[in-house]
Coordinates of C-alpha atoms and ligand atoms in Angstrom, one line a residue:
M822 CA 42.5 27.2 13.6
Q823 CA 45.0 27.0 16.4
L824 CA 45.0 30.7 17.0
L825 CA 41.3 30.6 17.8
R826 CA 41.9 27.8 20.2
L827 CA 44.5 30.0 21.8
Q828 CA 42.1 32.8 22.1
N829 CA 39.7 30.6 23.9
S830 CA 42.2 29.5 26.4
G831 CA 41.9 32.4 28.7
T832 CA 44.0 34.8 26.7
V833 CA 43.1 38.1 25.2
P834 CA 41.4 38.3 21.8
L835 CA 43.8 39.8 19.4
N836 CA 43.1 42.8 17.2
E837 CA 43.6 42.6 13.5
E838 CA 47.2 44.0 13.5
Q839 CA 48.2 41.8 16.3
K840 CA 46.8 38.8 14.5
N841 CA 48.8 39.8 11.4
A842 CA 52.0 40.0 13.4
V843 CA 51.4 36.7 15.2
T844 CA 50.8 34.8 12.0
Y845 CA 53.3 36.5 9.7
K846 CA 55.0 33.7 7.9
N847 CA 58.7 34.1 7.0
G848 CA 61.3 36.9 6.8
P849 CA 62.1 39.9 8.9
L850 CA 59.2 41.5 10.8
L851 CA 59.3 44.9 12.5
I852 CA 56.5 45.6 15.0
I853 CA 56.4 49.2 15.9
A854 CA 54.2 50.0 18.9
G855 CA 53.7 52.2 21.9
A856 CA 53.6 51.1 25.5
G857 CA 50.8 48.7 26.4
T858 CA 49.8 48.0 22.8
G859 CA 50.5 44.3 23.1
K860 CA 54.1 43.9 22.0
T861 CA 54.8 41.1 24.5
T862 CA 51.4 39.6 23.9
V863 CA 52.2 39.4 20.2
I864 CA 55.7 38.0 20.6
A865 CA 54.5 35.4 23.1
T866 CA 51.5 34.4 21.0
R867 CA 53.7 34.2 17.9
I868 CA 56.0 31.8 19.6
V869 CA 53.1 29.6 20.5
W870 CA 51.6 29.9 17.0
L871 CA 54.9 28.8 15.5
I872 CA 55.0 25.8 17.7
L873 CA 51.4 24.7 17.5
S874 CA 50.5 25.7 13.9
N875 CA 53.8 25.4 12.1
Q876 CA 55.4 22.4 13.8
I877 CA 58.4 24.4 14.9
K878 CA 60.1 22.8 17.8
P879 CA 60.4 24.9 21.0
E880 CA 64.2 24.7 20.8
E881 CA 64.1 26.1 17.3
I882 CA 62.9 29.4 18.5
L883 CA 65.1 32.0 20.2
A884 CA 63.3 34.7 22.1
L885 CA 65.3 37.5 23.7
T886 CA 64.8 40.6 25.6
F887 CA 66.8 42.9 27.8
T888 CA 65.8 42.6 31.5
D889 CA 65.3 39.5 33.6
K890 CA 61.9 40.7 34.5
A891 CA 60.8 41.1 30.8
A892 CA 62.3 37.6 30.0
E893 CA 60.4 36.0 32.9
E894 CA 57.2 37.8 31.8
M895 CA 57.5 36.5 28.3
E896 CA 58.3 32.9 29.4
E897 CA 55.4 32.9 31.8
R898 CA 53.0 34.0 29.0
V899 CA 54.3 31.4 26.6
D900 CA 54.1 28.8 29.3
R901 CA 50.5 29.7 30.0
L902 CA 49.5 29.5 26.4
L903 CA 51.2 26.2 25.6
P904 CA 49.7 22.8 26.5
Y905 CA 51.5 20.9 29.1
G906 CA 54.9 19.3 28.3
Y907 CA 56.7 21.8 26.1
V908 CA 60.1 22.3 27.5
D909 CA 63.5 23.6 26.3
L910 CA 62.3 27.0 25.4
W911 CA 65.1 29.4 24.6
I912 CA 63.5 32.5 26.2
S913 CA 65.9 34.7 28.1
T914 CA 67.8 37.9 28.3
F915 CA 70.6 38.4 25.8
H916 CA 73.1 37.9 28.6
S917 CA 71.7 34.6 29.8
F918 CA 71.6 33.4 26.3
A919 CA 75.2 34.3 25.7
E920 CA 76.1 32.7 29.1
R921 CA 74.4 29.5 28.1
I922 CA 76.3 29.4 24.8
L923 CA 79.7 30.2 26.4
K924 CA 79.2 27.6 29.2
Q925 CA 79.0 25.0 26.4
H926 CA 81.8 26.4 24.3
A927 CA 84.2 28.2 26.6
I928 CA 86.9 25.8 25.7
D929 CA 86.5 26.5 22.0
I930 CA 87.5 30.1 22.6
G931 CA 90.2 29.6 25.3
L932 CA 88.0 30.6 28.2
P933 CA 87.7 28.5 31.4
D934 CA 84.3 26.8 31.5
N935 CA 83.9 27.7 35.2
F936 CA 84.2 31.4 34.5
K937 CA 82.7 33.7 37.1
L938 CA 80.3 36.5 36.1
L939 CA 81.1 39.7 37.9
N940 CA 78.6 42.2 38.9
Q941 CA 79.4 45.9 39.3
T942 CA 80.5 45.7 42.9
E943 CA 82.8 42.8 42.1
Q944 CA 84.3 44.6 39.1
N945 CA 84.9 47.6 41.3
F946 CA 86.6 45.4 43.9
L947 CA 88.8 43.7 41.3
I948 CA 90.1 47.1 40.0
R949 CA 90.5 48.5 43.5
R950 CA 92.5 45.5 44.6
N951 CA 94.8 45.9 41.6
F952 CA 94.9 49.6 41.4
D953 CA 98.7 49.8 41.2
R954 CA 98.5 47.8 37.9
F955 CA 96.8 50.8 36.3
N956 CA 99.5 53.2 35.2
L957 CA 97.5 56.4 35.7
D958 CA 98.7 59.9 35.4
Y959 CA 96.1 62.0 33.6
Y960 CA 93.3 60.0 35.3
R961 CA 95.0 59.7 38.7
P962 CA 92.3 60.3 41.2
L963 CA 93.2 62.8 43.9
G964 CA 90.9 61.4 46.6
N965 CA 88.7 58.4 47.0
P966 CA 88.9 56.4 43.8
T967 CA 85.5 54.8 44.0
K968 CA 83.7 57.3 41.8
F969 CA 86.6 57.3 39.4
I970 CA 86.6 53.5 39.2
Q971 CA 82.8 53.5 38.6
A972 CA 83.3 55.9 35.7
M973 CA 86.1 53.7 34.3
I974 CA 83.9 50.6 34.5
K975 CA 81.1 52.5 32.7
H976 CA 83.4 53.5 30.0
F977 CA 84.7 49.9 29.4
S978 CA 81.1 48.7 29.4
R979 CA 80.2 51.3 26.7
A980 CA 83.2 50.1 24.6
K981 CA 82.0 46.5 25.0
D982 CA 78.4 47.5 24.0
E983 CA 80.0 48.5 20.7
E984 CA 82.2 45.4 20.5
I985 CA 85.4 47.4 20.9
W986 CA 88.1 45.2 22.4
P987 CA 91.1 46.6 24.3
E988 CA 93.4 45.8 21.4
D989 CA 91.1 47.8 19.1
Y990 CA 91.2 50.7 21.6
L991 CA 95.0 50.5 21.9
E992 CA 95.4 50.4 18.1
Y993 CA 93.2 53.5 17.9
A994 CA 95.3 55.2 20.5
E995 CA 98.5 54.2 18.7
G996 CA 97.1 55.7 15.5
L997 CA 96.6 59.0 17.2
K998 CA 100.3 59.3 17.7
L999 CA 100.7 59.5 14.0
D1000 CA 98.3 62.4 13.9
R1001 CA 100.6 64.2 16.3
D1002 CA 103.4 64.3 13.8
I1003 CA 101.2 65.8 11.2
E1004 CA 100.2 68.5 13.6
M1005 CA 103.8 69.5 14.3
S1006 CA 103.6 72.9 12.4
N1007 CA 100.7 74.0 14.6
V1008 CA 102.2 74.3 18.1
K1009 CA 99.0 75.3 19.9
C1010 CA 97.1 72.4 18.4
Q1011 CA 100.0 70.1 19.1
I1012 CA 99.8 70.8 22.9
S1013 CA 96.1 70.0 23.2
N1014 CA 96.5 67.1 20.9
E1015 CA 99.3 65.7 23.0
N1016 CA 97.2 65.9 26.1
E1017 CA 94.3 64.2 24.3
I1018 CA 96.6 61.5 23.0
K1019 CA 97.9 60.9 26.4
R1020 CA 94.5 60.7 27.9
I1021 CA 93.2 58.3 25.3
N1022 CA 96.3 56.1 25.5
E1023 CA 96.0 56.0 29.2
I1024 CA 92.4 54.9 29.1
A1025 CA 93.2 52.3 26.4
N1026 CA 95.9 50.9 28.5
A1027 CA 93.6 50.8 31.5
Y1028 CA 91.1 48.9 29.5
H1029 CA 93.7 46.5 28.5
V1030 CA 94.8 46.0 32.1
Y1031 CA 91.2 45.5 33.2
Q1032 CA 90.7 42.9 30.6
Q1033 CA 93.9 41.1 31.7
L1034 CA 92.7 41.1 35.3
L1035 CA 89.4 39.6 34.3
L1036 CA 91.2 36.8 32.4
E1037 CA 93.7 36.2 35.3
N1038 CA 90.7 35.8 37.6
S1039 CA 88.7 33.6 35.3
A1040 CA 86.1 36.3 35.3
L1041 CA 83.8 37.8 32.7
D1042 CA 81.7 40.9 33.0
F1043 CA 78.3 41.3 31.3
G1044 CA 79.7 42.9 28.2
D1045 CA 82.1 40.1 27.8
L1046 CA 79.3 37.6 27.6
I1047 CA 78.0 39.1 24.4
N1048 CA 81.4 39.9 22.9
Y1049 CA 83.0 36.5 23.6
T1050 CA 79.9 34.9 22.0
L1051 CA 80.4 37.1 19.0
K1052 CA 84.1 36.1 18.9
L1053 CA 83.1 32.4 19.2
F1054 CA 80.8 32.8 16.2
R1055 CA 83.3 34.7 14.2
T1056 CA 86.2 32.3 14.8
R1057 CA 84.4 29.0 14.9
P1058 CA 82.0 28.9 11.9
Q1059 CA 81.0 25.3 12.5
I1060 CA 79.6 26.3 15.9
L1061 CA 77.8 29.3 14.5
E1062 CA 76.4 27.0 11.8
K1063 CA 75.0 24.6 14.5
Y1064 CA 73.1 27.4 16.1
K1065 CA 72.0 29.0 12.9
K1066 CA 70.5 25.6 12.0
Q1067 CA 68.9 25.3 15.4
F1068 CA 67.2 28.7 15.6
K1069 CA 64.7 28.8 12.8
Y1070 CA 63.0 31.8 14.3
I1071 CA 64.4 34.7 16.4
L1072 CA 62.1 37.1 18.2
I1073 CA 63.3 40.2 20.2
D1074 CA 61.0 42.1 22.5
E1075 CA 62.0 45.7 23.3
F1076 CA 64.4 45.9 20.4
Q1077 CA 65.1 49.6 21.2
D1078 CA 67.1 48.5 24.2
T1079 CA 69.4 46.3 22.2
N1080 CA 72.9 47.5 21.8
W1081 CA 75.2 47.2 18.8
A1082 CA 76.9 44.0 19.9
Q1083 CA 73.7 42.3 20.7
Y1084 CA 72.1 43.3 17.4
E1085 CA 75.3 41.9 15.7
L1086 CA 74.7 38.6 17.4
I1087 CA 71.1 38.4 16.1
K1088 CA 72.2 39.3 12.6
F1089 CA 74.7 36.5 12.7
L1090 CA 72.3 33.9 13.9
G1091 CA 69.4 35.0 11.7
A1092 CA 71.2 34.9 8.3
P1093 CA 70.5 34.0 5.6
K1094 CA 66.7 33.3 6.2
N1095 CA 66.3 36.3 8.6
N1096 CA 63.2 35.0 10.3
I1097 CA 63.7 37.8 12.8
T1098 CA 60.8 39.5 14.5
V1099 CA 61.5 42.6 16.6
S1100 CA 59.1 44.7 18.6
F1101 CA 60.2 48.3 18.9
D1102 CA 58.9 50.9 21.3
D1103 CA 60.8 54.2 21.1
D1104 CA 59.2 55.7 24.1
Q1105 CA 60.5 53.1 26.4
S1106 CA 64.2 53.1 25.6
I1107 CA 65.4 52.7 29.2
Y1108 CA 68.9 51.8 28.0
K1109 CA 69.4 54.7 25.6
F1110 CA 72.1 56.0 27.8
R1111 CA 74.0 52.8 27.2
G1112 CA 74.3 53.0 23.5
A1113 CA 71.0 51.4 22.6
S1114 CA 68.8 53.8 20.7
V1115 CA 66.4 54.5 17.9
S1116 CA 69.3 54.0 15.5
N1117 CA 68.7 50.3 16.0
V1118 CA 65.4 50.5 14.2
M1119 CA 66.9 52.7 11.4
Q1120 CA 69.6 50.1 11.1
F1121 CA 67.1 47.2 11.1
K1122 CA 65.2 48.9 8.2
K1123 CA 68.5 49.3 6.4
D1124 CA 69.7 45.8 7.0
Y1125 CA 66.3 44.3 6.1
S1126 CA 64.8 46.6 3.6
K1127 CA 62.1 44.1 2.7
A1128 CA 61.0 43.7 6.3
K1129 CA 57.3 43.6 6.9
Q1130 CA 56.2 46.5 9.2
I1131 CA 53.2 46.3 11.4
V1132 CA 52.1 49.1 13.7
L1133 CA 50.2 48.5 16.8
I1134 CA 48.3 51.5 18.0
K1135 CA 45.6 50.5 20.4
N1136 CA 46.8 50.9 23.9
Y1137 CA 45.2 48.4 26.3
R1138 CA 47.1 49.0 29.4
S1139 CA 46.7 52.7 29.6
K1140 CA 43.1 52.4 29.1
Q1141 CA 42.9 50.4 32.3
N1142 CA 45.3 52.8 34.0
I1143 CA 43.2 55.7 33.1
L1144 CA 40.0 53.9 34.1
D1145 CA 41.6 53.1 37.5
L1146 CA 42.8 56.6 37.9
A1147 CA 39.4 58.0 37.0
Y1148 CA 37.7 55.5 39.2
N1149 CA 39.8 56.5 42.2
F1150 CA 39.2 60.1 41.4
I1151 CA 35.4 59.8 41.4
Q1152 CA 35.5 58.0 44.7
K1153 CA 35.9 61.5 46.1
N1154 CA 32.3 62.1 45.2
N1155 CA 31.1 59.6 47.6
P1156 CA 28.6 59.4 49.2
N1157 CA 26.8 61.1 46.4
R1158 CA 27.5 58.4 43.9
L1159 CA 25.0 55.7 42.9
E1160 CA 27.5 52.9 43.4
W1161 CA 28.2 54.0 46.9
Q1162 CA 24.5 54.5 47.6
L1163 CA 23.7 51.1 46.3
K1164 CA 26.4 49.4 48.4
N1165 CA 25.8 51.2 51.6
N1166 CA 22.0 51.7 51.7
Q1167 CA 20.9 48.1 51.1
Ligands
ATP998 N1 43.9 42.7 21.8 C1 43.8 42.8 23.1 N2 42.6 42.9 23.8 C2 42.6 43.1 25.1 N3 43.7 43.2 25.9 C3 44.9 43.2 25.3 C4 45.0 43.0 23.9 N4 46.3 42.9 23.6 C5 47.0 43.1 24.8 N5 46.1 43.2 25.8 C6 46.4 43.4 27.2 O1 47.1 44.7 27.3 C7 48.1 44.6 28.3 C8 49.4 45.1 27.7 O2 49.8 44.1 26.8 P1 51.4 43.8 26.6 O3 52.0 43.6 28.0 O4 51.5 42.7 25.7 O5 51.8 45.1 26.0 P2 53.3 45.7 25.7 O6 53.2 46.5 24.5 O7 54.2 44.6 25.7 O8 53.4 46.6 27.1 P3 54.8 47.2 27.6 O9 54.9 48.5 26.8 O10 54.4 47.5 29.1 O11 55.9 46.2 27.4 C9 48.1 43.2 28.8 O12 47.4 43.1 30.0 C10 47.4 42.4 27.7 O13 46.8 41.3 28.2
MG999 MG1 56.0 44.3 26.9

């Protein structure tokens, strides 16, 4: 079997659970595992298994993860496992994937196809350069606005993680005004409510101005990449259909770091077959502070109640870490150790 061939090509022998995950046929699959238990190994081997044993073309598999480093690692492993000549793999970060889609379809959604992607420094600069466009009162910074601008950018980014557009935010802020009328009889409550309404309206307006500035400058931020792709798929069903057809299998490594908007993207692309494999490691949620969290996995279980669940327990990496640590520790016993004696007294 192909898998055995894979195992003989310089890769690790898979344990039983890993094998089950690699060769799981169709439908949603949730791999729950701790650090160093072989999540990336399984995802990479599964991609190769799909290609070599199931005649799935490389371009029919979409494999996503969160950081550039993780995406590179996955691509490298798949590359090593595949025989020569397999190209056009869609292994990348969520953001690069969305960028690739948007570069092809910018025009379908009213974006310039030469859009610039802004990093945080550039976002900061854009706001600073146009600071007078932000009609700030509650949030007017007293001194140097740098920290304040950073907080604002973070807030907009959080909104984008949850696919909240400026118009949604403004609508929400408008709605709060109605609440104020209801509160009229309670004067004390009205005052604090008014302040709160003012604050929220101001930030909603600032978000709107920021988004305008991006558009005026043919610029997108990272959150936009995902949200415009979602918008594209929502408003251009024929384009969504094309990609749905293309991606027969979707695999996500480090699913715990996926935010709401990214997960939405996966659900869109995966339906109705839902050949979606996710690896989940709760202990490593480095992006928890950005709206990604354990709730993803709860949601996944809810969305795909029939999902197969495989738990990987055996930790291979730590074992080596501990061995290394222990090894370094026992070096302190030199020259009383046999190894040292053998090496130095020949
Ligand atoms: N069945 C196995 N036998 C021996 N070594 C293995 C096995 N599975 C994985 N490994 C090795 O264990 C290490 C960790 O594997 P891998 O990177 O796939 O785990 P991970 O769960 O993705 O780790 P991380 O939590 O760091 O993302 C790698 O060096 C890999 O080659
Ligand atoms: Mg990994």
